[in-house]
Short mmCIF file of C-alpha atoms in Angstrom, two decimals:
data_model
loop_
_atom_site.label_atom_id
_atom_site.label_comp_id
_atom_site.label_asym_id
_atom_site.label_seq_id
_atom_site.Cartn_x
_atom_site.Cartn_y
_atom_site.Cartn_z
CA MET Q 1 0.52 -0.10 -0.01
CA THR Q 2 1.15 3.16 -1.22
CA GLU Q 3 1.37 6.11 1.82
CA ALA Q 4 -1.52 8.14 -0.81
CA GLU Q 5 -4.01 4.86 0.67
CA GLU Q 6 -2.44 5.07 4.12
CA THR Q 7 -4.64 8.41 4.72
CA MET Q 8 -7.86 8.51 3.35
CA LYS Q 9 -10.96 11.21 3.36
CA VAL Q 10 -13.54 10.48 5.02
CA GLN Q 11 -16.99 12.44 4.78
CA LEU Q 12 -18.85 12.45 7.91
CA TYR Q 13 -22.78 12.57 8.07
CA ILE Q 14 -24.80 13.67 11.88
CA ARG Q 15 -28.21 12.85 12.95
CA ALA Q 16 -30.54 12.97 16.14
CA HIS Q 17 -33.49 11.51 17.24
CA ASN Q 18 -35.60 12.63 19.80
CA LEU Q 19 -33.85 14.78 21.73
CA LYS Q 20 -34.85 16.77 24.61
CA ASN Q 21 -36.58 19.90 24.06
CA VAL Q 22 -34.53 22.49 26.46
CA ALA Q 23 -35.94 25.86 24.68
CA GLY Q 24 -37.87 26.43 28.36
CA ALA Q 25 -41.24 26.70 28.74
CA PHE Q 26 -43.97 28.20 26.86
CA LYS Q 27 -40.84 28.66 24.48
CA GLY Q 28 -41.66 26.58 21.68
CA THR Q 29 -38.90 23.43 20.69
CA SER Q 30 -35.58 23.46 20.76
CA ASP Q 31 -33.87 24.49 17.52
CA PRO Q 32 -30.39 22.28 17.31
CA PHE Q 33 -27.45 22.53 15.90
CA ALA Q 34 -23.68 20.15 16.18
CA VAL Q 35 -20.88 21.22 16.70
CA VAL Q 36 -17.80 18.63 15.16
CA THR Q 37 -14.62 18.66 16.90
CA VAL Q 38 -11.71 16.62 16.29
CA LEU Q 39 -9.95 15.07 19.18
CA GLY Q 40 -6.08 14.32 19.52
CA ASN Q 41 -4.64 11.01 20.40
CA ASN Q 42 -2.85 12.01 23.41
CA ARG Q 43 -2.65 15.50 26.16
CA SER Q 44 -0.38 17.57 24.20
CA ALA Q 45 -2.74 17.36 20.76
CA LYS Q 46 -5.46 20.47 20.66
CA PRO Q 47 -8.86 19.45 19.44
CA GLU Q 48 -9.33 20.83 16.32
CA VAL Q 49 -13.22 22.46 15.56
CA LEU Q 50 -14.27 21.10 11.87
CA GLY Q 51 -17.32 23.38 12.29
CA LYS Q 52 -20.75 23.40 13.09
CA THR Q 53 -24.27 22.00 11.35
CA GLU Q 54 -26.63 24.31 9.98
CA VAL Q 55 -29.52 25.08 12.82
CA MET Q 56 -33.08 23.09 11.91
CA LYS Q 57 -35.75 25.04 13.96
CA ASN Q 58 -38.50 23.40 16.28
CA THR Q 59 -37.42 20.02 16.14
CA LEU Q 60 -35.91 17.47 18.23
CA ASN Q 61 -35.57 14.64 15.28
CA PRO Q 62 -32.84 17.06 13.68
CA ASP Q 63 -31.01 15.51 9.88
CA TRP Q 64 -28.67 17.87 9.31
CA THR Q 65 -26.84 18.04 5.86
CA THR Q 66 -24.03 19.92 7.07
CA THR Q 67 -21.17 17.16 6.21
CA PHE Q 68 -17.87 17.30 7.68
CA GLU Q 69 -14.38 15.58 6.53
CA VAL Q 70 -12.01 14.16 8.50
CA ASP Q 71 -8.02 12.49 7.17
CA TYR Q 72 -7.57 9.44 8.18
CA GLU Q 73 -5.33 7.08 8.56
CA LEU Q 74 -5.85 3.35 8.94
CA GLY Q 75 -4.45 1.30 12.18
CA GLU Q 76 -4.66 5.32 13.59
CA PRO Q 77 -7.25 6.46 16.21
CA LYS Q 78 -9.49 9.39 15.06
CA ASN Q 79 -11.73 10.60 18.20
CA ILE Q 80 -14.51 12.97 16.96
CA LEU Q 81 -16.97 14.83 19.59
CA VAL Q 82 -20.22 15.50 18.61
CA LYS Q 83 -21.54 18.26 21.30
CA VAL Q 84 -25.34 18.94 20.70
CA PHE Q 85 -26.73 22.46 21.08
CA ASP Q 86 -29.84 24.30 21.17
CA GLU Q 87 -29.67 27.98 19.73
CA VAL Q 88 -30.84 30.72 21.34
CA ARG Q 89 -30.49 34.31 19.61
CA LYS Q 90 -30.09 36.59 22.60
CA GLY Q 91 -28.73 34.87 25.22
CA ASP Q 92 -25.80 31.67 25.43
CA ASN Q 93 -27.13 28.60 23.94
CA LYS Q 94 -28.44 25.81 25.68
CA PRO Q 95 -26.28 22.21 25.56
CA MET Q 96 -28.18 19.31 24.61
CA GLY Q 97 -25.75 16.88 24.82
CA SER Q 98 -23.07 15.17 23.40
CA ALA Q 99 -21.29 12.03 21.92
CA GLN Q 100 -18.10 10.45 21.46
CA PHE Q 101 -17.36 8.74 18.51
CA CYS Q 102 -14.19 6.95 17.00
CA VAL Q 103 -13.87 6.98 13.21
CA GLY Q 104 -12.50 3.19 12.73
CA SER Q 105 -15.44 1.87 14.70
CA VAL Q 106 -18.06 3.55 12.34
CA LEU Q 107 -16.21 2.64 9.54
CA GLY Q 108 -16.02 -0.42 10.91
CA ALA Q 109 -20.24 -0.99 11.62
CA LYS Q 110 -23.00 -1.68 10.35
CA GLY Q 111 -23.89 0.67 7.38
CA ASN Q 112 -21.20 2.19 8.72
CA THR Q 113 -23.38 3.70 10.72
CA LYS Q 114 -22.92 4.27 14.44
CA ALA Q 115 -25.29 5.55 17.09
CA LYS Q 116 -24.62 6.71 20.90
CA LYS Q 117 -26.64 7.99 22.98
CA LEU Q 118 -26.08 11.34 24.44
CA ALA Q 119 -24.43 12.19 27.68
CA GLY Q 120 -25.51 14.95 29.36
CA GLY Q 121 -28.78 14.82 27.90
CA ASN Q 122 -31.41 12.90 26.55
CA GLY Q 123 -32.02 11.20 22.64
CA THR Q 124 -29.65 9.40 19.93
CA LEU Q 125 -26.94 10.75 18.17
CA PHE Q 126 -25.86 8.77 14.41
CA VAL Q 127 -23.02 9.47 12.56
CA ARG Q 128 -22.64 7.87 9.31
CA ALA Q 129 -19.13 7.41 7.27
CA GLN Q 130 -17.78 6.99 3.74
CA LYS Q 131 -14.97 7.78 2.16
CA ALA Q 132 -14.90 10.72 0.05
CA LYS Q 133 -14.07 11.35 -3.69
CA ASP Q 134 -14.22 14.81 -5.62
CA TYR Q 135 -17.19 13.92 -7.81
CA GLY Q 136 -18.03 17.71 -8.62
CA SER Q 137 -21.27 19.77 -7.93
CA LEU Q 138 -24.34 19.61 -9.57
CA LYS Q 139 -25.39 23.50 -10.42
CA LEU Q 140 -29.64 23.63 -9.65
CA LYS Q 141 -31.56 26.32 -11.01
CA MET Q 142 -35.33 25.75 -10.14
CA SER Q 143 -38.64 27.49 -9.91
CA GLY Q 144 -41.99 26.33 -8.71
CA VAL Q 145 -45.14 26.61 -10.77
CA LYS Q 146 -49.47 26.87 -9.25
CA ILE Q 147 -47.71 24.92 -5.87
CA ALA Q 148 -50.68 24.29 -3.83
CA ASN Q 149 -51.40 26.13 -0.69
CA THR Q 150 -51.24 24.43 2.60
CA ASP Q 151 -52.15 27.55 4.59
CA GLY Q 152 -55.64 28.32 3.95
CA PHE Q 153 -57.80 31.47 3.33
CA PHE Q 154 -55.41 33.50 5.29
CA GLY Q 155 -52.34 33.01 3.99
CA LYS Q 156 -49.83 31.30 0.83
CA SER Q 157 -47.10 28.27 1.48
CA ASP Q 158 -43.68 29.19 2.54
CA PRO Q 159 -42.52 26.58 -0.03
CA TYR Q 160 -38.77 25.06 0.31
CA TYR Q 161 -37.48 21.71 -1.66
CA GLN Q 162 -36.22 19.08 0.10
CA ILE Q 163 -33.83 15.92 -1.87
CA THR Q 164 -33.04 12.87 -0.27
CA LYS Q 165 -31.25 9.36 -1.26
CA LYS Q 166 -31.80 6.17 -0.52
CA VAL Q 167 -28.62 4.51 1.98
CA GLU Q 168 -27.80 1.29 3.99
CA GLY Q 169 -28.35 2.22 7.57
CA LEU Q 170 -28.32 1.11 11.24
CA ARG Q 171 -31.78 -0.46 9.98
CA GLY Q 172 -31.43 -1.33 6.17
CA SER Q 173 -32.67 1.19 3.78
CA GLU Q 174 -33.41 4.89 5.08
CA TYR Q 175 -33.10 7.78 3.80
CA ASP Q 176 -30.93 10.47 4.24
CA VAL Q 177 -31.63 14.24 3.63
CA VAL Q 178 -28.74 15.51 1.31
CA HIS Q 179 -29.88 18.72 0.46
CA ARG Q 180 -32.74 21.80 0.98
CA SER Q 181 -33.34 24.96 -0.57
CA GLU Q 182 -33.76 27.81 1.04
CA VAL Q 183 -37.07 29.03 1.98
CA ILE Q 184 -39.29 31.40 0.32
CA LYS Q 185 -41.98 32.91 2.17
CA ASN Q 186 -45.70 33.39 1.24
CA ASN Q 187 -45.41 32.38 -2.96
CA LEU Q 188 -46.97 29.82 -4.21
CA ASN Q 189 -44.30 30.02 -7.54
CA PRO Q 190 -40.98 30.44 -6.02
CA ASN Q 191 -38.06 31.70 -7.51
CA TRP Q 192 -35.37 29.67 -5.72
CA LYS Q 193 -32.00 30.89 -6.27
CA SER Q 194 -29.13 28.86 -8.43
CA GLU Q 195 -27.54 26.62 -6.06
CA MET Q 196 -24.06 24.25 -6.53
CA ILE Q 197 -24.69 20.90 -5.07
CA ASP Q 198 -21.69 18.43 -4.30
CA LEU Q 199 -22.25 14.99 -6.06
CA ARG Q 200 -20.81 13.40 -3.69
CA THR Q 201 -23.29 14.55 -0.93
CA LEU Q 202 -25.87 14.29 -3.43
CA CYS Q 203 -25.52 11.05 -5.22
CA ASP Q 204 -21.87 9.55 -4.30
CA GLY Q 205 -21.30 10.04 -8.11
CA ASP Q 206 -23.83 7.83 -9.20
CA LEU Q 207 -25.85 10.30 -11.81
CA ASP Q 208 -28.92 7.42 -12.13
CA MET Q 209 -29.37 6.78 -8.70
CA ILE Q 210 -32.62 7.54 -7.70
CA LEU Q 211 -33.72 10.07 -5.22
CA LYS Q 212 -36.43 12.04 -3.53
CA LEU Q 213 -37.37 15.25 -4.88
CA ASP Q 214 -40.12 16.57 -2.33
CA VAL Q 215 -41.40 20.38 -1.34
CA TYR Q 216 -42.76 21.42 1.29
CA ASP Q 217 -44.57 24.35 3.22
CA TYR Q 218 -42.25 25.22 5.85
CA GLU Q 219 -43.62 26.52 9.45
CA SER Q 220 -42.01 27.86 11.85
CA ASP Q 221 -43.31 25.16 14.88
CA GLY Q 222 -40.94 22.73 13.29
CA LYS Q 223 -43.78 21.12 11.87
CA ASN Q 224 -42.90 20.96 7.83
CA GLU Q 225 -46.06 19.69 5.54
CA LEU Q 226 -45.06 17.93 2.88
CA ILE Q 227 -46.95 19.92 -0.40
CA GLY Q 228 -45.46 16.68 -2.78
CA GLY Q 229 -42.82 15.38 -4.26
CA ILE Q 230 -41.10 13.51 -7.17
CA GLU Q 231 -38.25 10.65 -7.45
CA THR Q 232 -35.80 11.46 -10.28
CA SER Q 233 -32.20 12.00 -10.48
CA ILE Q 234 -29.02 13.83 -11.91
CA ASN Q 235 -29.12 12.52 -14.83
CA GLY Q 236 -33.38 12.78 -14.58
CA LEU Q 237 -33.08 16.79 -14.14
CA ILE Q 238 -30.69 17.24 -16.84
CA ASN Q 239 -32.41 15.73 -19.09
CA ALA Q 240 -35.58 17.93 -18.10
CA LYS Q 241 -34.07 21.66 -18.30
CA GLY Q 242 -34.86 23.30 -20.70
CA ARG Q 243 -38.62 21.34 -21.07
CA GLY Q 244 -41.78 21.13 -19.37
CA GLY Q 245 -40.42 19.37 -15.90
CA PHE Q 246 -41.82 17.79 -13.69
CA ASP Q 247 -45.09 17.57 -12.37
CA ILE Q 248 -45.37 17.07 -8.77
CA THR Q 249 -48.07 14.70 -7.04
CA SER Q 250 -48.82 13.92 -3.18
CA LYS Q 251 -48.93 11.22 -1.44
CA LYS Q 252 -52.65 10.12 -2.48
CA GLY Q 253 -51.45 11.39 -6.43
CA LYS Q 254 -53.05 14.57 -6.59
CA GLN Q 255 -51.17 16.55 -8.74
CA LYS Q 256 -49.79 19.92 -6.35
CA GLY Q 257 -47.67 21.75 -8.84
CA THR Q 258 -45.00 22.29 -11.49
CA LEU Q 259 -41.43 22.35 -10.40
CA LYS Q 260 -39.36 23.63 -14.37
CA ILE Q 261 -35.81 23.25 -14.33
CA HIS Q 262 -34.03 26.29 -15.28
CA GLN Q 263 -30.33 25.02 -14.84
CA ALA Q 264 -28.95 21.28 -13.82
CA GLU Q 265 -25.11 20.84 -15.34
CA VAL Q 266 -22.54 18.99 -13.19
CA VAL Q 267 -19.20 20.99 -13.14
CA GLY Q 268 -15.87 19.84 -11.86
CA GLY Q 269 -14.61 16.37 -10.61
CA ASP Q 270 -13.06 13.86 -12.17
CA ASP Q 271 -14.52 13.10 -16.00
CA ALA Q 272 -14.50 9.55 -15.39
CA TYR Q 273 -16.90 9.37 -12.49
CA ALA Q 274 -19.18 12.75 -12.59
CA ARG Q 275 -19.44 13.14 -16.36
CA ALA Q 276 -20.08 9.23 -16.88
CA THR Q 277 -23.93 8.09 -17.16
CA THR Q 278 -23.56 5.68 -14.72
CA ALA Q 279 -21.26 5.22 -11.76
CA THR Q 280 -21.99 3.05 -10.16
CA ALA Q 281 -20.85 3.22 -6.24
CA THR Q 282 -20.92 -0.56 -4.84
CA ALA Q 283 -17.59 -1.67 -4.46
CA PRO Q 284 -16.47 -5.01 -5.54
CA ALA Q 285 -16.43 -8.31 -4.40
CA PRO Q 286 -13.74 -8.89 -1.68
CA SER Q 287 -10.39 -9.58 -2.54
CA ALA Q 288 -7.49 -7.39 -1.05
CA PRO Q 289 -8.83 -4.01 1.05
CA PRO Q 290 -4.98 -3.37 2.61
CA ILE Q 291 -4.69 -2.58 6.10
CA GLY Q 292 -1.54 -1.25 6.22
CA MET Q 293 0.19 -2.04 10.31
CA MET Q 294 3.42 -3.14 10.70
CA ALA Q 295 4.01 -6.69 8.70
CA ASN Q 296 1.12 -6.76 6.31
CA MET Q 297 0.60 -9.12 3.45
CA ASN Q 298 -2.72 -9.04 1.55
CA ILE Q 299 -3.28 -11.81 0.29
CA ALA Q 300 -5.15 -12.37 -3.45
CA PRO Q 301 -6.26 -13.67 -6.85
CA ASN Q 302 -4.01 -13.16 -9.60
CA SER Q 303 -5.11 -10.17 -11.44
CA ARG Q 304 -4.25 -8.63 -14.99
CA ALA Q 305 -3.67 -5.09 -15.22
CA SER Q 306 -6.04 -2.39 -15.27
CA THR Q 307 -7.09 0.84 -15.66
CA ALA Q 308 -9.33 1.42 -12.89
CA PRO Q 309 -8.17 2.71 -9.43
CA LYS Q 310 -7.41 0.04 -6.24
CA PRO Q 311 -10.75 -0.60 -4.25
CA SER Q 312 -9.29 1.30 -0.83
CA PHE Q 313 -10.32 -0.05 2.47
CA THR Q 314 -12.87 2.24 3.16
CA ASP Q 315 -14.70 1.10 -0.52
CA PHE Q 316 -14.79 -2.54 0.86
CA MET Q 317 -16.68 -0.85 3.86
CA SER Q 318 -19.01 1.14 2.08
CA GLY Q 319 -20.26 -1.79 -0.44
CA GLY Q 320 -21.51 -3.76 2.25
CA CYS Q 321 -18.14 -6.02 3.47
CA GLU Q 322 -18.56 -7.46 7.11
CA MET Q 323 -14.76 -7.52 8.17
CA SER Q 324 -13.76 -10.81 10.61
CA LEU Q 325 -10.93 -10.80 12.61
CA CYS Q 326 -8.76 -13.40 14.47
CA VAL Q 327 -6.00 -13.85 16.36
CA ALA Q 328 -3.14 -16.33 16.84
CA ILE Q 329 -0.42 -16.08 19.96
CA ASP Q 330 3.34 -17.98 20.00
CA PHE Q 331 3.21 -19.93 22.96
CA THR Q 332 7.00 -21.65 22.35
CA GLY Q 333 9.28 -21.81 25.05
CA SER Q 334 11.57 -18.83 23.10
CA ASN Q 335 9.46 -16.90 24.61
CA GLY Q 336 10.79 -17.43 28.38
CA ASP Q 337 8.90 -19.11 31.46
CA PRO Q 338 5.55 -17.16 32.37
CA ARG Q 339 6.16 -17.39 36.24
CA LYS Q 340 9.41 -15.57 35.66
CA PRO Q 341 9.69 -11.32 36.12
CA GLY Q 342 10.69 -10.05 32.77
CA THR Q 343 9.71 -12.69 30.09
CA LEU Q 344 7.28 -12.12 27.72
CA HIS Q 345 4.59 -14.01 28.47
CA TYR Q 346 5.31 -12.74 32.73
CA MET Q 347 1.68 -13.65 34.74
CA GLY Q 348 3.26 -12.56 37.76
CA ASP Q 349 1.71 -9.41 38.08
CA GLU Q 350 -2.45 -9.19 38.25
CA HIS Q 351 -2.42 -5.11 37.72
CA THR Q 352 0.35 -5.07 35.41
CA MET Q 353 -0.43 -6.46 31.53
CA ASN Q 354 2.76 -8.24 30.14
CA ASP Q 355 4.14 -7.64 26.77
CA TYR Q 356 1.41 -10.09 24.78
CA GLU Q 357 -1.94 -8.50 26.83
CA LYS Q 358 0.00 -5.19 25.75
CA ALA Q 359 -0.20 -6.00 22.04
CA ILE Q 360 -4.13 -7.88 22.46
CA SER Q 361 -5.00 -4.61 23.81
CA SER Q 362 -3.65 -1.86 21.57
CA ILE Q 363 -3.15 -3.45 18.18
CA GLY Q 364 -6.27 -5.80 18.58
CA SER Q 365 -8.74 -2.89 19.85
CA ILE Q 366 -8.14 -0.99 16.13
CA LEU Q 367 -7.87 -3.64 14.07
CA ALA Q 368 -11.35 -4.95 16.03
CA ASN Q 369 -13.26 -1.67 15.23
CA TYR Q 370 -13.97 -3.30 12.05
CA ASP Q 371 -15.31 -6.66 13.32
CA HIS Q 372 -18.75 -6.70 12.33
CA ASP Q 373 -20.17 -9.03 15.99
CA LYS Q 374 -17.40 -8.20 18.03
CA LYS Q 375 -16.67 -12.32 18.06
CA TYR Q 376 -12.77 -13.62 17.61
CA PRO Q 377 -11.37 -17.31 17.18
CA VAL Q 378 -8.25 -17.65 19.18
CA TYR Q 379 -5.25 -19.40 18.36
CA GLY Q 380 -2.21 -20.73 19.95
CA PHE Q 381 0.66 -22.29 18.40
CA GLY Q 382 4.47 -23.44 19.72
CA ALA Q 383 3.51 -25.68 22.79
CA LYS Q 384 2.77 -29.33 23.77
CA TYR Q 385 -0.13 -30.76 24.84
CA ASN Q 386 0.53 -34.85 26.29
CA GLY Q 387 4.20 -34.52 24.73
CA VAL Q 388 3.22 -33.89 20.88
CA VAL Q 389 3.70 -30.16 19.56
CA GLN Q 390 0.38 -28.22 18.41
CA HIS Q 391 0.86 -25.81 15.70
CA CYS Q 392 -2.90 -24.54 16.19
CA PHE Q 393 -5.42 -25.03 19.04
CA GLN Q 394 -8.13 -23.28 20.11
CA CYS Q 395 -7.26 -20.92 23.37
CA GLY Q 396 -10.03 -20.73 26.18
CA THR Q 397 -13.16 -22.90 26.33
CA ASN Q 398 -15.15 -20.79 23.20
CA SER Q 399 -14.48 -21.17 19.39
CA GLU Q 400 -15.19 -17.57 19.70
CA VAL Q 401 -14.71 -14.72 21.94
CA ASP Q 402 -16.29 -11.28 22.92
CA GLY Q 403 -14.83 -8.06 22.64
CA ILE Q 404 -10.57 -7.46 23.14
CA ASP Q 405 -11.16 -8.30 26.78
CA GLY Q 406 -12.21 -12.01 25.53
CA ILE Q 407 -9.27 -12.09 24.03
CA ILE Q 408 -7.04 -11.50 26.72
CA GLY Q 409 -9.22 -13.78 28.84
CA ALA Q 410 -8.76 -16.88 26.62
CA TYR Q 411 -4.86 -16.17 26.66
CA LYS Q 412 -4.88 -16.17 30.42
CA GLN Q 413 -7.03 -19.64 30.55
CA THR Q 414 -4.38 -21.40 27.79
CA PHE Q 415 -1.64 -21.21 30.64
CA LYS Q 416 -4.54 -23.32 33.16
CA SER Q 417 -4.50 -25.39 30.46
CA GLY Q 418 -1.70 -27.92 30.72
CA LEU Q 419 0.55 -27.13 27.95
CA VAL Q 420 4.28 -26.76 28.16
CA MET Q 421 5.80 -23.83 25.67
CA SER Q 422 7.91 -25.26 23.58
CA GLY Q 423 8.72 -24.55 19.28
CA PRO Q 424 9.93 -24.04 16.72
CA THR Q 425 7.84 -21.72 15.38
CA VAL Q 426 5.63 -22.92 12.66
CA PHE Q 427 3.04 -19.98 11.39
CA THR Q 428 1.71 -22.66 8.38
CA GLU Q 429 -0.79 -24.31 10.30
CA VAL Q 430 -2.11 -21.13 11.74
CA LEU Q 431 -2.42 -19.82 8.24
CA GLN Q 432 -4.76 -22.69 7.11
CA THR Q 433 -7.44 -22.50 9.87
CA ALA Q 434 -7.47 -19.28 9.06
CA ALA Q 435 -8.04 -19.26 5.60
CA ALA Q 436 -10.95 -22.44 6.28
CA PHE Q 437 -11.95 -19.56 8.67
CA ALA Q 438 -11.97 -16.76 5.84
CA VAL Q 439 -13.75 -19.13 3.10
CA SER Q 440 -16.74 -20.45 5.46
CA GLY Q 441 -17.00 -17.03 6.64
CA GLN Q 442 -17.45 -15.65 2.62
CA GLU Q 443 -19.76 -18.38 2.47
CA ASN Q 444 -22.25 -18.26 4.99
CA ALA Q 445 -21.67 -13.70 4.35
CA ALA Q 446 -22.82 -14.50 0.19
CA ARG Q 447 -25.86 -17.39 1.69
CA ASN Q 448 -27.47 -13.62 2.81
CA GLY Q 449 -26.36 -11.18 0.18
CA MET Q 450 -23.10 -9.90 1.40
CA GLN Q 451 -19.52 -10.38 1.97
CA ASN Q 452 -17.07 -11.20 4.37
CA TYR Q 453 -13.24 -10.32 5.11
CA THR Q 454 -11.17 -11.82 7.08
CA THR Q 455 -7.65 -10.15 8.75
CA LEU Q 456 -5.12 -12.82 10.85
CA LEU Q 457 -3.69 -11.53 13.55
CA ILE Q 458 -0.58 -13.83 14.43
CA LEU Q 459 1.54 -12.32 17.48
CA SER Q 460 5.17 -13.76 18.18
CA ASP Q 461 8.45 -13.58 19.24
CA GLY Q 462 10.74 -14.15 17.15
CA ALA Q 463 11.44 -15.91 13.61
CA VAL Q 464 9.82 -17.83 12.37
CA SER Q 465 11.30 -21.81 11.71
CA ASP Q 466 10.62 -22.38 8.40
CA LEU Q 467 10.63 -19.40 5.95
CA ALA Q 468 10.48 -21.54 2.27
CA ALA Q 469 7.28 -23.44 3.91
CA THR Q 470 5.56 -20.63 4.92
CA ALA Q 471 6.15 -18.52 1.17
CA GLN Q 472 4.61 -22.03 0.40
CA CYS Q 473 1.58 -21.47 2.62
CA LEU Q 474 1.17 -18.01 1.65
CA ASN Q 475 0.89 -18.83 -1.70
CA SER Q 476 -1.53 -21.55 -1.21
CA ILE Q 477 -4.15 -19.97 0.75
CA LYS Q 478 -3.68 -16.74 -1.81
CA ASN Q 479 -7.23 -17.09 -3.37
CA ALA Q 480 -8.77 -17.04 0.27
CA PRO Q 481 -10.26 -13.39 1.46
CA LEU Q 482 -7.77 -12.45 4.02
CA SER Q 483 -5.08 -10.22 4.68
CA VAL Q 484 -2.48 -11.27 7.69
CA VAL Q 485 -0.82 -9.22 10.08
CA ILE Q 486 2.55 -10.02 12.02
CA VAL Q 487 3.33 -8.40 15.05
CA GLY Q 488 6.76 -9.29 16.72
CA ILE Q 489 6.80 -9.25 20.48
CA GLY Q 490 10.14 -8.37 22.19
CA GLY Q 491 13.69 -7.19 20.78
CA ALA Q 492 13.91 -10.48 18.67
CA ASP Q 493 15.37 -10.36 15.19
CA PHE Q 494 12.63 -9.48 12.34
CA GLY Q 495 14.12 -10.10 9.51
CA SER Q 496 12.32 -12.66 7.90
CA MET Q 497 8.89 -11.02 8.29
CA THR Q 498 10.33 -8.89 5.79
CA PHE Q 499 11.46 -11.46 3.37
CA LEU Q 500 7.36 -12.98 4.19
CA ASP Q 501 6.28 -9.46 3.06
CA ASP Q 502 8.33 -9.02 -0.03
CA GLN Q 503 7.16 -12.46 -1.08
CA ALA Q 504 3.02 -11.46 -0.25
CA SER Q 505 4.05 -8.03 -2.04
CA ASP Q 506 4.71 -10.22 -4.85
CA ILE Q 507 1.40 -12.14 -4.62
CA ASP Q 508 -0.96 -8.74 -4.29
#
């Protein structure tokens, strides 16, 4: 993976549900907005305020259209803090609660969406993440003709239009608001101003994606009333420019006015995407998404050179690819006697982590962010049971454990299982077992119309005993949807790991 691929732009979408009304007695409903801050990874790092959303008037279920971009480096923790406030025009804004999110955890969640209860308030905050790409912008100018009046005899509608797109969220398919126009007061023939709308936000660069274009009557109490709408696409808007326009209809199919398209054109962006008649945003089947940490070996089928851009990690995640993690731990005798202080597996101090526990906690927790169900197989290798060296055995009593604490618990249980630490250091059986787990995971996911990709984390204190056999094993499992991350523990010579990484690069 190149340096450019290691860091990417990630776009964040934010909405909230069931907020607490803090406006006060006889003051109506709160007008919420959110402030997004990137937190530093250490105490010396200063938080960076990315900005704030628009204010949503009189609602406790805001779906903000303002999005935020963050630089995200795979494997590096990136945390954001979202604070929600009620806007007070003549006074201090009132806090409505806050929540903290790890960007990696959001990317690894179902639908790339994470929900959290607000601290210091009521309600739930939702953050959705996707890779940011430059698809250009849509230059759009519309007007309405004879829009239906919903304000009765003594007033006229205050129309604005809203565009929503279908996304895969926590509960499956749902609609996200991606744009709202200005409100035109007391006018049944509104002439909205020309706007530049980001195509990435609007349709993920897919000019044929079906969008909902609805016209609402704005109400000061937040209970905006749907007048009518249509389903169309960016290409549909472009093709309708200068023609008769669209008739909008109510949910019951009654005609509620006409939308005229005066201007609709794609401006800027990558021609390969933005100007395509159809640009699908679905990620390809899993082959080898890059997970750039330490000695990373992406095992993938051989393929011919292509001019198409190589899909990134977030492309796989956004395309509905579930991620799984399994862990393998070195129990060879070269790690030292676990009863002696200073050895890598030392178990004598319950209040201090040994070197393996530190690696599981730090490296494992990063990779675990992307795991879809937070359940992990834990394998051991290099120990004797009943006088026979086992190069792959189950750690703990369960075939899969829950969370990082479960991995550490299974690791500790292994020392109570009657093993004798032995040798040599052999990876081949662990690699074959993980490959079988990966293939099974993909087959199970495919039955449900999904994809699955597995990462194997190997923790070892020294050089592998048979480099040739390991390289041959890697070649034999190259078609498995599997990446291997090897983490060296202690101060031994890990030069052979570089050789394996080179071999794996040839395969990839």
